Structures are given as C-alpha cells and as structure tokens.
mmCIF file of C-alpha atoms in Angstrom:
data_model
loop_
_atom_site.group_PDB
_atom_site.id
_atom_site.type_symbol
_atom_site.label_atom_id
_atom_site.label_comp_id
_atom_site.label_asym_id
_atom_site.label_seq_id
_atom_site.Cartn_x
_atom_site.Cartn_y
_atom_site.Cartn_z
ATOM 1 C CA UNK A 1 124.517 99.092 110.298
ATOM 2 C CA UNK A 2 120.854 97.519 109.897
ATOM 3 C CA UNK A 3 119.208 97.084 112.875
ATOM 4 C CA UNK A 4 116.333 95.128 111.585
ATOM 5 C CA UNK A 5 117.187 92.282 108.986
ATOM 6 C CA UNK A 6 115.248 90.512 106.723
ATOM 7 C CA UNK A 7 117.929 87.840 105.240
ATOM 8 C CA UNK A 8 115.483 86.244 102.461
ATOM 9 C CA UNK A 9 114.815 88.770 99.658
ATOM 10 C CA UNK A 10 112.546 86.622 98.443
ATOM 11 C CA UNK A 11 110.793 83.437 99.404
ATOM 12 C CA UNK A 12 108.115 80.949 97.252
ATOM 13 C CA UNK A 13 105.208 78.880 98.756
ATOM 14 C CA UNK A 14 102.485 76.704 97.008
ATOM 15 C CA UNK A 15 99.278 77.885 97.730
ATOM 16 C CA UNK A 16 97.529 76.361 100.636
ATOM 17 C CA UNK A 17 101.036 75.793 102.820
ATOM 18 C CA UNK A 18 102.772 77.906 105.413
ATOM 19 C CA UNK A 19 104.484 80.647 104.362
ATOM 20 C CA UNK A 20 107.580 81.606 107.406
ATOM 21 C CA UNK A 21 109.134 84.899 106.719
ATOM 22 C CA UNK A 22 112.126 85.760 109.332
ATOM 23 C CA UNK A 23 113.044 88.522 110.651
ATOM 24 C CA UNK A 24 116.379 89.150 112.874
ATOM 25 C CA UNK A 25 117.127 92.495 114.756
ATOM 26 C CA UNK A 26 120.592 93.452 116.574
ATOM 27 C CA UNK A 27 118.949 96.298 119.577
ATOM 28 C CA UNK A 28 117.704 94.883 122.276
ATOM 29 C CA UNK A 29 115.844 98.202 123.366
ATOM 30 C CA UNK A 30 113.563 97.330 120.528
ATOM 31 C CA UNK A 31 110.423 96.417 122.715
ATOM 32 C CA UNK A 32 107.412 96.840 119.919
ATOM 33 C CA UNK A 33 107.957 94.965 116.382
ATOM 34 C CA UNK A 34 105.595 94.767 113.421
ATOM 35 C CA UNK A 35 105.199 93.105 110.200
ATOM 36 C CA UNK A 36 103.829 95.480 106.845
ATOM 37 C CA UNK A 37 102.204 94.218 103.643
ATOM 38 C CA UNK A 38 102.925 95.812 100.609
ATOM 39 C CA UNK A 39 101.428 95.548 96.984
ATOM 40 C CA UNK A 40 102.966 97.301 94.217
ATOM 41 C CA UNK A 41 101.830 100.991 93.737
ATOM 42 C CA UNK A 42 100.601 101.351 97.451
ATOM 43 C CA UNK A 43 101.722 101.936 100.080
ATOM 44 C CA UNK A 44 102.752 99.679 103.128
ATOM 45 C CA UNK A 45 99.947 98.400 105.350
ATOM 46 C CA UNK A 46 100.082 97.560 108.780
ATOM 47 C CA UNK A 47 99.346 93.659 109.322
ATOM 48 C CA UNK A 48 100.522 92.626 112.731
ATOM 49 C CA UNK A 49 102.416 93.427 115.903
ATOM 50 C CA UNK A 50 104.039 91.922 119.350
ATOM 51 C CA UNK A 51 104.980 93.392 122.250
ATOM 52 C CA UNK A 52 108.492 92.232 123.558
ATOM 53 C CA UNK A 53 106.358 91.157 126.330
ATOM 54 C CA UNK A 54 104.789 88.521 124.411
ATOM 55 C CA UNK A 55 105.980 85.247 122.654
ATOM 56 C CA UNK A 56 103.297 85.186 120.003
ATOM 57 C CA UNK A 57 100.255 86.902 118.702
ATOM 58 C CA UNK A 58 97.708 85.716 116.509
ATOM 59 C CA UNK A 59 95.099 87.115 114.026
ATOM 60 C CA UNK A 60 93.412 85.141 111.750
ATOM 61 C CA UNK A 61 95.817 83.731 109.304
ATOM 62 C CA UNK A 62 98.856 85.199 110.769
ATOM 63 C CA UNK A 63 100.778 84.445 113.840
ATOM 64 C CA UNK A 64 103.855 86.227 114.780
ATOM 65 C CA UNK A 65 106.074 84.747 117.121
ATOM 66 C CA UNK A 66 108.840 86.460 119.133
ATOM 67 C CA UNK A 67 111.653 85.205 120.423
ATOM 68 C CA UNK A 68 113.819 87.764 122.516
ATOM 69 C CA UNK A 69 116.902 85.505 123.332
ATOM 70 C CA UNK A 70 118.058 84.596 120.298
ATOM 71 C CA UNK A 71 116.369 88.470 118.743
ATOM 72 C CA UNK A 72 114.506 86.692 116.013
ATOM 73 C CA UNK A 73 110.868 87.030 115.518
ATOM 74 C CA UNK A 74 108.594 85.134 112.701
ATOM 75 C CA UNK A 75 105.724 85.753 110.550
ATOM 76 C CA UNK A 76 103.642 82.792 109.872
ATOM 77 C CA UNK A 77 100.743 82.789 106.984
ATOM 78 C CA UNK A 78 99.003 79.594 107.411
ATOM 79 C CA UNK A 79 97.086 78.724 104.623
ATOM 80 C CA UNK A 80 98.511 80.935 101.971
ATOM 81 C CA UNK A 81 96.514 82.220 99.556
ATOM 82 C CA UNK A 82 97.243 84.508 96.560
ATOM 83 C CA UNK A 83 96.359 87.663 97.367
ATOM 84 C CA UNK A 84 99.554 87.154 100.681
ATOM 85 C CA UNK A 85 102.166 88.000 96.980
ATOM 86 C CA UNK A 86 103.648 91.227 98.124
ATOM 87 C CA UNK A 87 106.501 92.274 99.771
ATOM 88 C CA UNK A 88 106.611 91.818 103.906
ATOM 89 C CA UNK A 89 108.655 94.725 105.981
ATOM 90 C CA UNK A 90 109.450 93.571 109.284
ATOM 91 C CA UNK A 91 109.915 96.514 111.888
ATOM 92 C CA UNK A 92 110.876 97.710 115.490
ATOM 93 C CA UNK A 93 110.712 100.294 117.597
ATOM 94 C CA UNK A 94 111.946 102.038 120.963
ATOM 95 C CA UNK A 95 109.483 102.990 123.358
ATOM 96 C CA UNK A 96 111.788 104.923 125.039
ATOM 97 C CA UNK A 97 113.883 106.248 122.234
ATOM 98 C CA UNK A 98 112.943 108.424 119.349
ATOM 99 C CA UNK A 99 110.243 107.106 118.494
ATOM 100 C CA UNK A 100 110.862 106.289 115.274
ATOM 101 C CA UNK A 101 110.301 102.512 113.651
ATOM 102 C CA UNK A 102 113.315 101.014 112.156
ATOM 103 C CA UNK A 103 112.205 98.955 108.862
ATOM 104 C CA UNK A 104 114.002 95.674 107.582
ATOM 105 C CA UNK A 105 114.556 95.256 103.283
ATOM 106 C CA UNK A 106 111.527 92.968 102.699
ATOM 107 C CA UNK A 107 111.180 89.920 101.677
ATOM 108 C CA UNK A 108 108.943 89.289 97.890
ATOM 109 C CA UNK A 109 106.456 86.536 99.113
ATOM 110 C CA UNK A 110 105.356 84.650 95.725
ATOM 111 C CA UNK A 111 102.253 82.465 96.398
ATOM 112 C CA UNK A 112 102.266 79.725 93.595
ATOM 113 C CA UNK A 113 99.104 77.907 92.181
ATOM 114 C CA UNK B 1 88.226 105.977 107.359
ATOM 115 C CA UNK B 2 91.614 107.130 108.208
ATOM 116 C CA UNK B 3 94.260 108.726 105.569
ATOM 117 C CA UNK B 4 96.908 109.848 104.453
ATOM 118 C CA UNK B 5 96.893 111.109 100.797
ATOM 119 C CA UNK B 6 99.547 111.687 98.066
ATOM 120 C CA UNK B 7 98.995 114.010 95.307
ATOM 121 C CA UNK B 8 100.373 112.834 92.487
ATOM 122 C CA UNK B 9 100.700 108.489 91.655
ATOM 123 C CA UNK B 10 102.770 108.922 88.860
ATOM 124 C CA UNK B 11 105.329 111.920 88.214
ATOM 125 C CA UNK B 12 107.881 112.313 85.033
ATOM 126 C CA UNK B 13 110.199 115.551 85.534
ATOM 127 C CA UNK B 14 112.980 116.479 83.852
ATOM 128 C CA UNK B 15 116.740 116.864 85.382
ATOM 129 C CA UNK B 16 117.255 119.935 86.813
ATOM 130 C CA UNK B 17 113.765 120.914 88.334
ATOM 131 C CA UNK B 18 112.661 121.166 90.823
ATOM 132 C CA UNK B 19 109.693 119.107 92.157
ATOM 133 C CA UNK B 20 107.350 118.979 95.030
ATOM 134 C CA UNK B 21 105.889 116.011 96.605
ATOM 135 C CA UNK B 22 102.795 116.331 98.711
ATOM 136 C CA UNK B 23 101.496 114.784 101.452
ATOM 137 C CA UNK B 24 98.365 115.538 104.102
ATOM 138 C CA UNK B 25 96.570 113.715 106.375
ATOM 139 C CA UNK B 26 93.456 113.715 108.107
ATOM 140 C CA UNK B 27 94.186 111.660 111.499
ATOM 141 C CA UNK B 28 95.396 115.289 113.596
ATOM 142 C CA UNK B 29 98.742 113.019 113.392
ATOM 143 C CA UNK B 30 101.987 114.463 115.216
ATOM 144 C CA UNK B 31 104.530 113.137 113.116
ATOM 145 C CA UNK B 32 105.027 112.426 109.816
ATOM 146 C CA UNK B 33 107.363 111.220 107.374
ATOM 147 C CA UNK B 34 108.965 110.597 104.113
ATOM 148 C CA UNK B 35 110.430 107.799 102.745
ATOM 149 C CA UNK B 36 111.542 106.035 99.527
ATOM 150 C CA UNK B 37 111.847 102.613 98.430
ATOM 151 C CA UNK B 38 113.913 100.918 96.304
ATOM 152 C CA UNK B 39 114.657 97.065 94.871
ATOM 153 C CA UNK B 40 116.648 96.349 97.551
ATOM 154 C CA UNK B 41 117.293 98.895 99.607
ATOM 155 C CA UNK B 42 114.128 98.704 101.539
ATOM 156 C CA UNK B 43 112.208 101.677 102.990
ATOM 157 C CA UNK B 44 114.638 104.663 103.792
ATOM 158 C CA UNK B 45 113.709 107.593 106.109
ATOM 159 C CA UNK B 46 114.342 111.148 104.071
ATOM 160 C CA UNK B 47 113.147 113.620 106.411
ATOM 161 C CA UNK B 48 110.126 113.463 109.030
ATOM 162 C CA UNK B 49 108.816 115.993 111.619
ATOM 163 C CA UNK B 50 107.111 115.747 114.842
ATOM 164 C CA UNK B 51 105.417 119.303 114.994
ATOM 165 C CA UNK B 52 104.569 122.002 112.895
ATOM 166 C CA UNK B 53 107.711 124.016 111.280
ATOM 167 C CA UNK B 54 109.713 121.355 112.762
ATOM 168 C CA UNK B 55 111.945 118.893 110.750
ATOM 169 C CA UNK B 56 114.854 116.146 111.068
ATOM 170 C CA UNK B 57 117.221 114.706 108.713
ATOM 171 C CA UNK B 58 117.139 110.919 108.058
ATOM 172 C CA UNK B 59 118.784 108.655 106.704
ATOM 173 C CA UNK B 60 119.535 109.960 103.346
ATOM 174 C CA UNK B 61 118.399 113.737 103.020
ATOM 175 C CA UNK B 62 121.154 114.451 100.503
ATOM 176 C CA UNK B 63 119.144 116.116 97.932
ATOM 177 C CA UNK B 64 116.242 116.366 99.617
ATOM 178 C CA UNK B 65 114.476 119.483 101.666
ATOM 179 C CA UNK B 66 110.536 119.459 103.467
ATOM 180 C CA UNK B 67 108.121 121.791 104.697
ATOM 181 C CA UNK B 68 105.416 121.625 106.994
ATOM 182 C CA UNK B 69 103.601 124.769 107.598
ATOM 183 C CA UNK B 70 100.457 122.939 108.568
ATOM 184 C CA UNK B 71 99.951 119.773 111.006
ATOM 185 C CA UNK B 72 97.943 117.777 108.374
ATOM 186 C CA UNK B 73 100.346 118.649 105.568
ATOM 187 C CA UNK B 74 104.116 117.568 104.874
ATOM 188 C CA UNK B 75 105.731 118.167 101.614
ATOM 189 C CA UNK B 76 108.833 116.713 100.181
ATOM 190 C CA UNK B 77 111.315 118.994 97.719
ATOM 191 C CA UNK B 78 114.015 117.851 95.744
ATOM 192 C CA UNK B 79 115.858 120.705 94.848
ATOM 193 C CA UNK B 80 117.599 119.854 91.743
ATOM 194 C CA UNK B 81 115.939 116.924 90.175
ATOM 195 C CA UNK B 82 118.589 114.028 89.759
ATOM 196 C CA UNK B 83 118.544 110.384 88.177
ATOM 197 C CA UNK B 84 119.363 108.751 90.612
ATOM 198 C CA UNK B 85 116.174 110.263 92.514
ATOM 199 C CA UNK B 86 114.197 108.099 89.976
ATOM 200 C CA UNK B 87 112.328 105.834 93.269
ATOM 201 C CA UNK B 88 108.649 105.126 95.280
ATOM 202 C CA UNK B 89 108.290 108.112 97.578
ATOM 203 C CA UNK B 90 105.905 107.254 100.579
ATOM 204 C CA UNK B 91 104.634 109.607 102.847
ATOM 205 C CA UNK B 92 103.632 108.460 107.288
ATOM 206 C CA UNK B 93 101.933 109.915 109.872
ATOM 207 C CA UNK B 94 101.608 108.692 113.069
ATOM 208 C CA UNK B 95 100.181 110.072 116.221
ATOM 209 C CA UNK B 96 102.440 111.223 119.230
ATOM 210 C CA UNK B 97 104.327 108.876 120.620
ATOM 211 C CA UNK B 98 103.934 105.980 117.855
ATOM 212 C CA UNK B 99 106.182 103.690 118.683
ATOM 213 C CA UNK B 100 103.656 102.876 122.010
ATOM 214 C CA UNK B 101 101.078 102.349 119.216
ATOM 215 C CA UNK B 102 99.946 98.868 118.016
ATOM 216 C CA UNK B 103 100.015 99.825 114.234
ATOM 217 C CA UNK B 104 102.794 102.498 113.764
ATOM 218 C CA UNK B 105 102.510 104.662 110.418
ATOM 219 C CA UNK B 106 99.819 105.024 108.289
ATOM 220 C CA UNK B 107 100.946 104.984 104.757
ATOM 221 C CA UNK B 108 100.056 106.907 101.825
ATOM 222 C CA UNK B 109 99.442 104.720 98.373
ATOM 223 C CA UNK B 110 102.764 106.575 96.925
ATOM 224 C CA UNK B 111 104.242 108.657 94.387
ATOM 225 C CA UNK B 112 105.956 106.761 91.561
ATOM 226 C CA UNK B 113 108.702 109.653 90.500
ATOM 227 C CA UNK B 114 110.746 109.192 86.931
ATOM 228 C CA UNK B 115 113.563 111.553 86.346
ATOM 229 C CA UNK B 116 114.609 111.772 82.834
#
C-alpha cells in the first residue's frame, strides 16, 4: 500500500508559468517531507523540505506548501524554466520510526518553449 | 564537496552471472542504501544498512544480496543475473538518524544495468 502518492505521472507547463506538482500521503506519523529532482542518468537530488510543523517553506523559485488536514502537500516552481524537466519524487519520513524515507512514483515535469 | 560514488554508469552482463554493484561514500554516513528505479514504479528500497556488517531487507530483495564490510562502502550483488533485473540502481547514505535531517539521502549519479 503506497504511503506517499504522486497521482500525476506526468504534468506539462509553458515556460515562464507555475508549475504545481501534488503530492498526497496516507501516515499521519509522517512529520518531515521532501521533494527530489531528478535528471536522467543521475541520481536524485535533494531540492526542498517542510517540517509538519510548518505550512510552507520557500527557497528561491520553489515553495512547498503543507497541508496536514487534508495530508496533501505541494511543490510550486514559479517561473519555470527549462532546466525544472526532470522527474520530481515527493517523500516522507518518521522521526520516530525507522528512519527510513518513504518515496512517491514521480511525476515527469516537461517545461515547454 | 560531499559524495557518494558509483563505480560503474553503464553495465551489460549476461544472464546467469553474477554482478557486483558498488557503492562508497565519503560523508562518515551511518546508513546507506540501495535502490532501483523503474518507468513507473518509482524508487524501490532493495536492501540498506545502518552499521557496519549490518543489513535489512526492503522492499524487493528477491534476487538481491549486499555487503558492507566497511562504513564508507556498500555493495549490491545479484546473484544470478536475471532480465527482469535490467533497471537504474542508486546507491544513499545518510547520516544517523536521517529522517531528523533537512535533506535526507545523498544520492549517487547511478548505475544503468542491461541484462541480456
């Protein structure tokens, strides 16, 4: 049973819009959630986290937003550029479990010209 | 800067061998891990291990065996080379209590493996 679910496989956004990807988890012990980048041939790279503290966190270009009633949390891109094409894994994690991350499918972000 | 290295980008072997993946890292991480990906299927957890000569099954370690003599290195083994172990192998690390951490896993760039 996922835990962590990414429900868009892939999504398409013109250059210089937002670009939402969505992310939906079922455990509410998840308290730490992150968002990876990753090009083809490499591997993932961290990008951004939240703490289930927090409704939002921002760097740069990308916010994340967190909402812990409804267990959906957001990755926004605003503007998007080309080099954002890769895939996005949306994560969680138990601080006081096993401290492993639990990783979504992706979602295939296309930036188009 | 931090890293975690892969030996090999690009691997062909034949069914029926047996292969080795390798994986070290230079951080003095705790635990590391393997995964592959797949169109998909996402990332899936193999094996990982939070000391030295320690290990724990996955998700999917059907096929699959690891060793870690050393702290900095982790290597994957698939006993029996199959087809349908054709995939992106990616190996963690992370220090001690990760999931506390702001950036989880460090990633290695990944071994492309083809069994044919």
């Amino acid at each position: 049973d996922q835990q962590v679910k990414q429900n868009s496989p892939s999504l398409s956004v013109q250059e210089g819009r937002i670009s939402i990807l969505n992310c939906d988890y079922t455990n509410s012990m998840f308290d730490y959630f992150l968002w990876y980048k990753k090009y083809p041939a490499e591997g993932p790279t961290f990008l951004i986290s939240i703490s289930s503290i927090k409704d939002k966190n921002e760097d740069g270009r990308f916010t994340v937003f967190l909402n812990k009633s409804a267990k959906h949390l957001s990755l926004h891109i605003v503007p998007s550029q080309p080099g954002d094409s890769a895939v996005y894994f949306c994560a969680a994690s138990d601080v006081g479990g096993d401290d492993k991350i639990i990783f979504g499918k992706g979602t295939r972000l296309h930036i188009l010209p | 800067d931090v890293k975690v290295t892969q030996s090999s980008r690009y691997l062909v072997k034949r069914t029926g061998e047996k292969v080795f993946l390798e994986c070290v890292q230079d951080m003095d991480h705790e635990n590391m891990f393997w995964y592959r990906q797949d169109p998909g299927l996402g990332l899936r957890l193999i094996y990982f291990s939070y000391d030295v000569k320690m290990k724990e099954k996955g998700d999917i370690p059907e096929g699959y065996s690891v060793s870690r003599e050393k702290k900095e290195r982790f290597s994957l083994i698939l006993e029996s080379a199959s087809t349908n172990q054709t995939s992106m192998y990616l190996c963690a690390s992370s220090p001690a209590e990760s999931t506390s951490s702001s950036y989880g896993y460090t990633f290695g760039s990944g071994t492309r493996l083809t069994v044919v």
